[in-house]
Amino acid sequence: MNTKQLKHHIGQSITLKGWVSNRRESKTVVFINLRDGQGVCQCILGLEDLGDDLFNMAKSLGQESSVSITGVVIEDPRQVGGFELHATDLMVYQNAKDYPISNKEHGVEFLIDHRHLWLRSRRQWAIMRIRNCISYAIHNFFQKEGFVQMDAPIFTGNAAEGTTDLFETDYYGKPAYLTQSGQLYGEAMAMAMGKIYTFGPTFRAEKSKTRRHLSEFWMIEPEMAFCDIFENMDTIESFLRCVVQEVLEKCTDELQVLNRDTTQLETISKTFPRFSYDEAVEILKGEKDVNGQNSLLTIQQDIEDTSARIEEIRKDILEREAAIAAGGMKKGAINFNQNKIDTLKQELKQLEEDLRNLPQWLNSAKNFEYGNDFGGSDETVLTRLFDCPIMIYDWPHEIKAFYMKRNPEDPRFARGVDVLAPEGYGEIVGGGERETSEEWLVEKIKEHQLPMDVFQWYLDLRRYGSVPHSGFGLGLERLVAWICKLDHVRETIPFPRYYGRLEP
Ligand code: 4AD
Ligand code: MG
């Protein structure tokens, strides 16, 4: 029996096993919020029902004590989960003392150091369940579409995505790298199966701390034979739509725990706007309007609006504080104003950060040099103009990986595509059409100064039945971060690995 099944047992006596996430008490009643992994249920343990010994035991329980509680299920829509358990019996597995994570605020470094325990908290619970739902939805989508799941090797002899961020290991006395991408192996498998996808860990030595980079992350990489870049974009679009809609449908409780504004996710049903790199640069630099908006003017307007709102909030806070200090206010009114002040301060903090960022975004957009890759702020400026993901394709070939196909009509461009998520999240998918010509590939391998011998097997794919093919890579953690609207990818994976972090 678990807390998710309570609705089928109203009025019946059942037993729940779980952990004490919160406990309050009065003289004759102890209230325990019991979490069992599935959800939470408030349990009411009365002195009269339990007797002295059990009641005293209940009163002594520390946070995260493990218990089993038997009682009668009562429907109560006001409670978390909508039910209450009126206890008749209590069994304690362990009475835990001094649990390090209390309900007060902790710094994020402290929480990450206690990640093994932090995972039990309500927010982390919600994030991990959403991650699980996303994984399941991803498999579901590809399996329904006839893709074969494949496991690419983790030890590799060749770089796929550039040599700067490889983790080198010792492989029986020879150097080997932890995989940056399963794509090249995926291409081989696609020529055997038609359509495949990988779902595995990937490693990149990203020696900088950003909110979107991990050293170990999970990537989903489909690869399709007889598929060009435009069909590839169609697949990406229906894939992302399907996954987000599944989360919206299955994870209503979890999204609510996170206070996620789901209207921002429902826009996934819109057609994703597609721009070439050239168009995207024009939009970024304010040379071309989109949706009746100009990127630079929008930011300027935002700077003005944000400054005005900050002034307004500061004034509001001062007035409320003065009113409380003046005395004579009823306790309820003081509480009300204090709560309001706290929320205003939160909003203020966010707005002040925006006001620091906005001029930098403006600058970076204005001064963007054609031919460069988009940086984080450029992506933010672009995506702020849209409420659903956008796709950017046909990139200057110099800034893309060696395997990208050139646009046959204009070989300055490589047929890569990036998907940028809205709300400031930026790139969540990178993909494209693959070069089919052995000759062009050999040239690119030389240009990137990659060792030719380790790519012979890859070149075989162009020697024996080469066909147009495409694919993409979705970073699972980036998708989870956007769907959950998190500040940082470190909360999207149970035990994050990033620069400077190996434990727990
Ligand atoms: O754009 P990337 O580097 O593309 C590839 O690896 C291709 N081989 C994919 C393909 O076509 N099969 O990486 C793909 C995605 C990025 O869009 C991003 O979501 C994620 O992987 N990603 C990271 N996520 C977290 N931390 C990092 N350090 C990441 N690097 C890339
Ligand atoms: Mg990329």
XYZ file of C-alpha atoms and ligand atoms in Angstrom:
536
model
C 0.000 0.000 0.000
C 1.242 3.478 -0.783
C 0.029 7.067 -0.643
C -0.946 7.048 -4.335
C -3.503 4.298 -3.691
C -5.376 5.956 -0.838
C -8.313 7.002 -3.008
C -9.330 3.361 -3.414
C -9.411 2.764 0.352
C -11.484 5.538 1.861
C -12.899 4.418 5.207
C -10.689 1.326 5.326
C -7.828 0.469 7.650
C -4.487 0.333 5.829
C -0.748 0.505 6.597
C 1.684 3.031 5.135
C 5.467 2.656 5.337
C 7.683 5.667 4.953
C 9.647 8.504 6.511
C 8.647 11.348 8.786
C 9.143 14.461 6.692
C 7.520 16.752 9.209
C 6.025 16.458 12.696
C 3.901 18.826 14.785
C 2.186 18.108 18.048
C -0.344 19.325 20.535
C -1.084 17.840 23.962
C -3.144 14.971 22.665
C -2.351 14.728 18.955
C 0.800 14.274 16.861
C 0.622 15.226 13.183
C 3.103 13.455 10.951
C 3.634 14.154 7.279
C 4.610 10.750 6.049
C 6.405 10.530 2.725
C 6.708 7.142 1.124
C 8.372 8.013 -2.174
C 5.080 7.953 -4.040
C 3.657 10.970 -2.275
C 2.829 12.428 1.122
C 0.024 11.793 3.581
C -0.760 13.557 6.819
C -1.174 11.029 9.638
C -3.026 11.925 12.811
C -1.851 10.066 15.886
C -4.116 10.698 18.865
C -3.289 9.858 22.465
C -6.652 8.197 22.893
C -6.253 5.939 19.864
C -2.648 4.943 20.466
C -2.243 4.807 24.228
C 0.580 6.368 26.267
C 3.556 4.346 25.015
C 2.935 4.634 21.295
C 1.880 8.252 21.640
C 5.120 9.132 23.444
C 7.058 7.277 20.800
C 5.296 9.314 18.109
C 6.160 12.492 19.994
C 9.842 11.578 20.073
C 10.234 10.913 16.334
C 12.924 12.962 14.596
C 12.744 14.145 11.003
C 13.341 11.262 8.537
C 12.596 8.553 11.093
C 11.411 5.444 9.291
C 8.033 4.156 10.383
C 4.992 2.115 9.545
C 1.625 3.623 10.445
C -1.702 1.791 10.409
C -4.948 3.715 10.372
C -8.200 4.614 8.669
C -8.183 6.625 5.411
C -10.261 9.808 5.552
C -10.856 12.001 2.520
C -9.870 15.618 3.129
C -9.283 17.830 0.100
C -7.513 20.448 2.236
C -4.603 18.090 2.950
C -1.612 17.490 0.683
C -2.582 14.539 -1.430
C -6.228 14.960 -0.438
C -6.351 12.305 2.302
C -5.562 11.837 5.977
C -4.727 8.744 7.974
C -6.280 8.443 11.432
C -3.715 6.208 13.101
C -4.468 3.190 15.233
C -0.962 1.724 15.335
C 2.644 2.791 14.911
C 5.804 0.776 14.313
C 9.206 2.449 14.260
C 12.031 1.075 12.107
C 14.455 3.732 13.239
C 14.055 6.900 15.227
C 16.405 9.275 13.379
C 18.023 12.156 15.224
C 19.570 15.402 13.966
C 18.769 15.061 10.271
C 21.099 17.614 8.687
C 18.614 19.140 6.242
C 15.961 21.051 8.133
C 13.028 22.929 6.713
C 14.900 26.185 6.989
C 16.853 27.571 4.024
C 20.214 25.998 3.235
C 22.850 27.212 0.786
C 23.049 25.259 -2.425
C 26.646 24.083 -1.780
C 25.524 22.577 1.528
C 22.637 20.878 -0.212
C 24.831 19.491 -2.995
C 27.255 18.144 -0.358
C 24.232 16.343 1.092
C 22.838 15.323 -2.281
C 22.298 11.739 -1.017
C 19.784 13.157 1.476
C 18.640 16.216 -0.453
C 17.044 13.834 -2.988
C 14.365 13.164 -0.349
C 13.083 16.729 -0.336
C 9.821 17.606 -2.036
C 11.305 19.657 -4.886
C 13.954 17.079 -5.704
C 11.323 14.397 -5.562
C 9.309 16.293 -8.169
C 12.324 16.876 -10.446
C 13.442 13.235 -10.366
C 9.945 12.037 -11.153
C 9.707 14.414 -14.087
C 13.095 13.188 -15.308
C 11.779 9.646 -15.076
C 8.635 10.569 -17.002
C 10.751 12.231 -19.700
C 12.994 9.157 -20.077
C 10.002 6.915 -20.410
C 8.328 9.242 -22.920
C 11.522 9.344 -24.999
C 11.706 5.555 -25.254
C 8.004 5.430 -25.965
C 8.228 7.919 -28.813
C 11.096 6.188 -30.590
C 9.817 2.677 -30.033
C 6.412 3.630 -31.466
C 8.142 5.190 -34.472
C 10.084 1.983 -35.173
C 13.541 3.095 -34.003
C 15.897 0.473 -32.541
C 17.555 1.423 -29.270
C 21.312 0.862 -29.369
C 24.055 1.141 -26.761
C 27.112 2.950 -28.089
C 30.517 2.274 -26.501
C 31.731 4.445 -23.639
C 35.442 3.896 -24.334
C 36.328 5.337 -27.715
C 39.457 5.775 -29.777
C 38.233 8.853 -31.627
C 36.795 12.257 -30.805
C 33.396 13.093 -32.264
C 32.870 16.657 -31.125
C 36.321 18.250 -31.076
C 39.357 17.395 -29.021
C 39.309 20.139 -26.399
C 37.003 18.553 -23.855
C 37.983 14.869 -23.934
C 38.462 12.821 -20.786
C 41.431 10.569 -21.404
C 41.785 7.203 -19.680
C 44.254 4.401 -19.819
C 42.997 1.490 -21.892
C 45.439 -1.381 -21.411
C 48.367 0.952 -21.866
C 46.825 2.857 -24.777
C 44.936 6.142 -24.499
C 41.164 5.962 -24.801
C 38.541 8.631 -24.357
C 35.245 8.592 -22.558
C 32.621 9.120 -25.223
C 31.478 12.659 -26.078
C 28.706 11.371 -28.309
C 27.482 8.032 -29.606
C 26.633 9.532 -32.973
C 29.358 8.019 -35.163
C 28.481 4.535 -33.909
C 24.821 5.431 -34.309
C 25.460 6.159 -37.975
C 26.953 2.680 -38.444
C 23.957 1.111 -36.705
C 21.472 3.171 -38.747
C 22.960 1.665 -41.900
C 22.150 -1.738 -40.378
C 18.736 -0.957 -38.854
C 17.390 2.061 -40.739
C 16.489 4.089 -37.660
C 18.174 3.908 -34.264
C 18.560 5.912 -31.088
C 21.072 5.859 -28.289
C 20.278 6.820 -24.699
C 23.446 6.876 -22.704
C 25.977 8.782 -20.648
C 28.368 11.172 -22.368
C 31.403 12.931 -20.968
C 32.904 16.318 -21.608
C 35.688 17.971 -19.675
C 34.010 21.365 -19.430
C 36.436 23.314 -17.316
C 34.058 26.095 -16.471
C 31.127 26.471 -14.179
C 27.998 27.419 -16.049
C 24.390 26.653 -15.332
C 24.067 24.431 -18.393
C 27.242 22.343 -18.482
C 27.872 19.034 -16.783
C 30.952 16.824 -17.157
C 28.751 13.746 -17.311
C 25.343 14.001 -18.920
C 22.848 11.789 -20.688
C 22.236 12.186 -24.349
C 19.583 10.785 -26.643
C 20.889 10.459 -30.183
C 18.600 9.228 -32.950
C 20.052 8.558 -36.379
C 17.981 8.005 -39.512
C 18.978 6.639 -42.908
C 17.405 8.307 -45.959
C 16.652 11.472 -44.046
C 17.642 15.047 -44.901
C 17.957 18.035 -42.605
C 14.355 19.143 -43.103
C 12.901 15.726 -42.302
C 15.275 15.706 -39.352
C 13.771 18.984 -38.118
C 10.264 17.533 -38.497
C 11.301 14.604 -36.301
C 12.867 16.838 -33.654
C 9.714 18.919 -33.508
C 7.261 16.062 -33.115
C 9.618 14.333 -30.681
C 9.936 17.322 -28.327
C 6.220 18.054 -28.578
C 5.354 14.493 -27.656
C 7.706 14.425 -24.647
C 6.588 17.776 -23.220
C 2.924 16.897 -23.672
C 3.467 13.610 -21.869
C 4.975 15.448 -18.884
C 2.093 17.940 -18.869
C -0.341 15.074 -18.798
C 1.397 12.716 -16.342
C 3.186 15.043 -13.930
C 0.568 17.550 -12.809
C 1.406 17.050 -9.099
C 5.145 17.332 -9.695
C 4.832 20.489 -11.817
C 2.657 21.990 -9.114
C 5.244 21.218 -6.411
C 7.727 23.143 -8.567
C 5.239 25.984 -9.084
C 5.819 25.617 -12.801
C 3.764 27.959 -14.967
C 2.585 25.352 -17.451
C 1.169 27.832 -19.970
C 4.812 28.310 -20.991
C 5.009 24.607 -21.813
C 1.642 24.272 -23.495
C 2.942 26.443 -26.350
C 4.877 23.344 -27.420
C 1.893 22.603 -29.681
C 2.862 25.604 -31.863
C 4.943 25.097 -34.981
C 8.570 25.786 -34.044
C 9.847 28.747 -36.090
C 12.841 27.795 -38.277
C 15.566 30.247 -39.253
C 18.790 29.923 -41.131
C 21.884 31.109 -39.288
C 21.926 34.204 -41.523
C 18.346 35.127 -40.598
C 19.030 34.438 -36.919
C 22.012 36.814 -36.973
C 19.858 39.542 -38.536
C 17.203 39.041 -35.883
C 19.785 39.007 -33.103
C 21.416 42.212 -34.259
C 18.073 43.956 -34.614
C 18.373 44.222 -38.385
C 15.215 42.234 -38.873
C 12.026 42.253 -36.807
C 10.193 39.098 -35.930
C 6.659 38.728 -34.552
C 6.488 42.513 -34.805
C 9.382 42.760 -32.312
C 12.899 44.068 -32.607
C 15.428 42.302 -30.404
C 17.387 45.418 -29.417
C 14.344 47.642 -28.866
C 12.729 44.896 -26.784
C 15.733 44.755 -24.477
C 15.882 48.533 -24.183
C 12.199 48.563 -23.285
C 12.790 45.767 -20.758
C 15.588 47.743 -19.122
C 13.202 50.677 -18.657
C 10.328 48.512 -17.431
C 12.568 46.571 -15.057
C 14.033 49.754 -13.551
C 10.547 51.176 -13.047
C 9.291 47.992 -11.424
C 12.320 47.882 -9.107
C 11.570 51.423 -7.920
C 7.942 50.491 -7.356
C 8.841 47.406 -5.312
C 11.414 49.217 -3.185
C 8.819 51.849 -2.351
C 6.217 49.216 -1.549
C 8.608 47.371 0.789
C 9.580 50.582 2.611
C 5.927 51.537 3.091
C 4.998 48.144 4.474
C 8.006 48.064 6.795
C 7.166 51.538 8.074
C 3.565 50.526 8.680
C 4.653 47.500 10.740
C 7.219 49.586 12.665
C 4.617 52.232 13.463
C 2.908 49.672 15.702
C -0.763 49.109 16.408
C -1.153 46.572 13.625
C -3.007 43.321 14.357
C -0.944 40.106 14.357
C -2.712 38.792 11.252
C -2.009 42.019 9.369
C 1.646 41.968 10.432
C 1.985 38.418 9.147
C 0.252 39.317 5.935
C 2.548 42.292 5.337
C 5.654 40.369 6.341
C 4.811 37.607 3.859
C 4.179 40.188 1.192
C 7.537 41.823 1.934
C 9.278 38.452 1.616
C 7.741 37.761 -1.791
C 8.513 41.300 -2.947
C 12.133 40.869 -1.898
C 12.324 37.658 -3.894
C 10.935 39.392 -6.954
C 13.330 42.281 -6.382
C 16.321 39.948 -6.315
C 15.288 38.451 -9.644
C 14.658 41.864 -11.217
C 17.985 43.213 -10.007
C 19.710 40.270 -11.613
C 17.793 40.908 -14.832
C 18.860 44.517 -14.743
C 22.497 43.437 -14.470
C 22.064 40.986 -17.361
C 19.990 43.027 -19.803
C 22.699 45.565 -20.756
C 25.167 42.718 -21.267
C 22.719 40.941 -23.558
C 22.156 44.132 -25.466
C 25.868 44.634 -25.896
C 26.584 41.094 -26.922
C 23.729 41.160 -29.490
C 24.781 44.511 -30.953
C 28.416 43.470 -31.264
C 27.846 39.925 -32.477
C 30.295 39.089 -35.224
C 28.925 37.208 -38.197
C 30.501 33.773 -38.446
C 30.723 33.114 -34.710
C 28.782 30.552 -32.779
C 26.001 31.953 -30.592
C 26.948 32.354 -26.963
C 24.593 31.904 -24.022
C 23.484 35.544 -24.040
C 22.885 35.557 -27.798
C 20.669 32.519 -27.394
C 18.792 34.287 -24.631
C 18.234 37.399 -26.742
C 16.914 35.306 -29.618
C 14.673 33.027 -27.607
C 13.138 35.860 -25.593
C 11.288 36.815 -28.761
C 9.441 33.479 -28.856
C 7.333 31.436 -26.490
C 8.164 28.035 -27.985
C 11.412 26.396 -29.102
C 13.061 27.697 -32.277
C 15.340 25.916 -34.733
C 18.402 27.420 -36.376
C 19.944 25.605 -39.344
C 22.625 26.053 -42.004
C 25.591 27.236 -39.970
C 28.962 28.480 -41.195
C 30.759 25.169 -41.712
C 33.896 26.362 -39.898
C 32.166 26.349 -36.503
C 30.498 22.952 -36.848
C 31.780 19.396 -36.390
C 33.730 17.622 -39.124
C 30.913 15.225 -40.068
C 28.327 17.876 -41.066
C 27.032 17.861 -44.629
C 27.612 21.000 -46.678
C 24.610 22.696 -48.177
C 24.969 21.640 -51.836
C 23.596 24.986 -53.004
C 25.909 27.045 -50.832
C 28.898 25.173 -49.419
C 29.746 28.022 -47.036
C 27.126 26.419 -44.809
C 26.942 23.102 -43.012
C 23.564 21.461 -42.550
C 23.532 21.550 -38.802
C 20.500 22.424 -36.690
C 20.290 23.664 -33.124
C 17.084 23.826 -31.135
C 16.870 26.648 -28.617
C 14.406 26.420 -25.765
C 12.477 29.508 -24.624
C 12.591 31.254 -21.214
C 16.348 31.758 -21.520
C 17.277 28.064 -21.663
C 18.938 28.087 -25.066
C 20.380 25.063 -26.849
C 18.812 21.770 -25.882
C 19.327 19.891 -29.156
C 22.185 19.861 -31.662
C 22.039 17.817 -34.821
C 22.114 17.845 -38.583
C 22.557 16.034 -41.833
C 25.775 14.039 -42.202
C 28.355 14.327 -44.956
C 28.006 11.414 -47.362
C 31.038 11.943 -49.539
C 34.231 10.172 -48.501
C 36.312 12.827 -50.213
C 34.778 15.759 -48.319
C 34.985 13.882 -45.047
C 38.672 13.086 -45.518
C 39.305 16.764 -46.166
C 37.410 17.769 -43.017
C 39.215 15.213 -40.858
C 42.497 16.723 -42.038
C 41.253 20.271 -41.490
C 40.282 19.404 -37.899
C 43.664 17.688 -37.452
C 42.068 14.427 -36.375
C 43.969 11.108 -36.706
C 42.870 9.539 -40.007
C 43.539 5.928 -38.991
C 40.905 5.813 -36.227
C 38.255 7.073 -38.674
C 38.774 4.358 -41.292
C 35.805 2.396 -40.006
C 33.680 5.548 -40.182
C 34.790 6.186 -43.759
C 33.728 2.616 -44.628
C 30.144 3.774 -44.082
C 30.675 6.107 -47.090
C 32.336 3.399 -49.163
C 29.624 0.778 -48.919
C 26.127 2.005 -49.652
C 26.412 5.610 -48.549
C 22.998 7.298 -48.223
C 21.723 10.681 -47.051
C 21.225 10.461 -43.312
C 20.603 12.729 -40.362
C 20.208 12.734 -36.633
C 20.404 14.805 -33.532
C 21.398 14.798 -29.886
C 19.163 15.915 -27.044
C 20.794 16.717 -23.716
C 18.467 15.135 -21.168
C 19.514 17.417 -18.309
C 18.965 20.553 -20.379
C 15.462 19.391 -21.235
C 14.690 18.567 -17.594
C 16.033 21.984 -16.523
C 13.769 23.783 -18.972
C 10.643 21.715 -18.282
C 11.121 22.144 -14.520
C 12.341 25.737 -14.978
C 15.457 25.242 -12.835
C 18.282 27.727 -12.412
C 20.981 25.103 -12.898
C 21.389 21.659 -14.474
C 22.957 20.287 -11.277
C 19.482 19.614 -9.878
C 18.364 17.613 -12.907
C 20.438 14.473 -12.294
C 20.626 12.417 -9.076
C 24.379 12.793 -8.568
C 25.716 15.619 -10.733
C 29.259 15.673 -12.046
C 30.605 19.043 -13.050
C 33.853 20.981 -12.789
C 34.955 20.749 -9.163
C 32.314 18.223 -8.103
C 32.846 14.471 -7.782
C 31.118 13.722 -4.463
C 28.790 12.434 -3.208
O 25.498 19.902 -29.775
P 26.210 18.681 -29.310
O 27.635 18.789 -28.963
O 25.977 17.615 -30.460
C 26.459 16.341 -30.500
O 27.083 15.807 -29.625
C 26.015 15.582 -31.717
N 26.901 14.425 -31.882
C 24.587 15.150 -31.572
C 24.075 14.404 -32.764
O 23.834 14.992 -33.784
N 23.887 13.100 -32.637
O 25.452 18.087 -28.050
C 24.086 17.751 -28.137
C 23.339 18.231 -26.921
C 23.381 19.730 -26.722
O 22.408 20.375 -27.509
C 23.065 19.841 -25.246
O 21.683 19.711 -25.020
C 23.752 18.616 -24.685
O 23.932 17.713 -25.741
N 25.047 18.968 -24.100
C 25.275 19.088 -22.778
N 24.463 18.972 -21.719
C 24.998 19.151 -20.491
N 26.289 19.417 -20.273
C 27.149 19.551 -21.306
N 28.429 19.789 -21.069
C 26.652 19.381 -22.634
N 27.196 19.429 -23.859
C 26.212 19.178 -24.733
Mg 25.785 21.954 -29.918
